């Protein structure tokens, strides 16, 4: 299976937190990253995890602003066009949950609560937190 290729913990959302009727899920996985997409009930929820390198903040002031933007659990919640993104680091990897509504007026996209709830619900579906 594709999951056997991944060297980082694969985090997937709890079905109850998704609350999507008739949802379809897809997974694309490689050694150092994966993307899981769940589509249903007027929503697309994507979970992305990677151990590939990321840019380091260019200066201490930028690093401080990013740290201050994260909540007490380390989540950085940002709004996109009709979507919400929750980014965080766990187990030596970077993860992102994106919740996108087909209808921008959908209550699940009024604020970041739905997307954050999905992020909080993530469970280790494969791999180990220590990277094995």
XYZ file of C-alpha atoms in Angstrom:
132
model
C 0.000 0.000 0.000
C 1.033 3.646 -0.440
C 1.073 4.081 3.341
C 4.007 1.671 3.616
C 6.136 4.170 1.656
C 5.706 7.049 4.105
C 8.395 7.613 6.753
C 6.462 10.171 8.798
C 3.308 9.614 10.852
C 0.274 9.737 8.560
C -2.400 11.756 10.346
C -5.993 11.352 9.161
C -9.159 13.053 10.436
C -11.676 11.419 12.707
C -14.889 10.642 10.807
C -17.079 12.300 13.456
C -15.075 15.538 13.276
C -15.440 15.593 9.486
C -19.207 15.130 9.646
C -19.378 14.561 5.884
C -22.173 12.362 4.551
C -21.232 10.088 1.655
C -17.610 11.238 1.664
C -14.962 9.795 -0.660
C -11.329 9.681 0.427
C -8.129 9.514 -1.609
C -4.521 9.207 -0.501
C -1.332 10.045 -2.389
C 1.839 9.063 -0.545
C 5.583 9.130 -1.071
C 8.525 8.571 1.254
C 8.671 12.051 2.818
C 5.132 13.399 2.272
C 1.491 12.500 1.778
C -1.797 14.159 0.871
C -5.189 12.829 1.897
C -8.337 14.323 0.337
C -11.856 13.795 1.631
C -14.700 15.042 -0.582
C -18.363 15.112 0.382
C -21.328 17.154 1.554
C -20.166 20.354 -0.167
C -16.673 20.207 1.360
C -13.158 19.259 0.423
C -10.837 18.545 3.330
C -7.169 17.957 2.578
C -4.485 16.866 5.003
C -0.872 17.292 3.942
C 2.184 16.099 5.840
C 5.850 16.458 4.931
C 9.343 16.017 6.264
C 10.839 17.860 3.304
C 12.748 21.020 4.106
C 10.940 24.291 4.623
C 12.259 27.819 4.429
C 13.531 29.263 7.677
C 12.151 32.684 8.665
C 14.536 35.308 7.265
C 15.023 37.152 10.556
C 14.173 36.964 14.279
C 11.303 39.467 13.936
C 9.551 37.302 11.329
C 10.143 34.189 13.419
C 8.625 35.969 16.452
C 5.532 37.080 14.457
C 4.932 33.521 13.271
C 5.310 32.166 16.811
C 2.893 34.798 18.158
C 0.316 33.915 15.478
C 0.144 30.294 16.644
C -2.369 29.398 19.334
C -1.566 27.602 22.599
C -1.585 24.201 20.854
C 0.762 25.400 18.100
C -1.875 25.751 15.376
C -1.625 28.585 12.861
C -5.133 29.187 11.453
C -5.409 31.327 8.315
C -8.252 32.174 5.961
C -8.113 31.681 2.207
C -10.725 32.296 -0.474
C -13.592 30.075 0.667
C -11.268 27.981 2.796
C -9.406 27.757 6.086
C -5.896 26.398 6.596
C -4.566 25.022 9.873
C -0.786 24.521 9.891
C 1.236 22.928 12.676
C 4.332 20.854 13.421
C 4.279 17.444 15.113
C 6.635 14.466 15.241
C 9.383 16.329 13.390
C 7.104 16.993 10.419
C 4.959 19.839 9.096
C 1.228 19.274 8.632
C -1.594 21.285 7.111
C -5.367 20.812 7.114
C -7.325 22.741 4.484
C -11.122 22.874 4.622
C -12.748 24.331 1.498
C -16.484 24.909 1.081
C -18.229 24.633 -2.291
C -20.571 27.385 -1.064
C -18.724 30.320 0.566
C -21.834 30.962 2.709
C -21.520 27.477 4.284
C -21.416 27.875 8.085
C -18.360 25.591 8.242
C -16.363 28.260 6.396
C -17.558 31.300 8.367
C -14.563 30.976 10.679
C -11.685 28.583 11.271
C -13.455 26.492 13.921
C -14.439 23.616 11.616
C -10.945 23.340 10.099
C -9.324 23.577 13.526
C -11.689 20.898 14.848
C -10.638 18.582 12.029
C -6.959 19.289 12.803
C -7.472 18.560 16.503
C -9.180 15.260 15.597
C -6.270 13.901 13.540
C -5.244 10.374 14.456
C -2.039 8.510 13.622
C -3.200 6.095 10.899
C 0.238 4.819 9.923
C 3.864 5.320 10.839
C 5.287 6.124 14.231
C 5.782 9.480 15.948
C 9.529 8.766 16.171
C 9.709 8.513 12.371
C 9.938 4.742 11.967
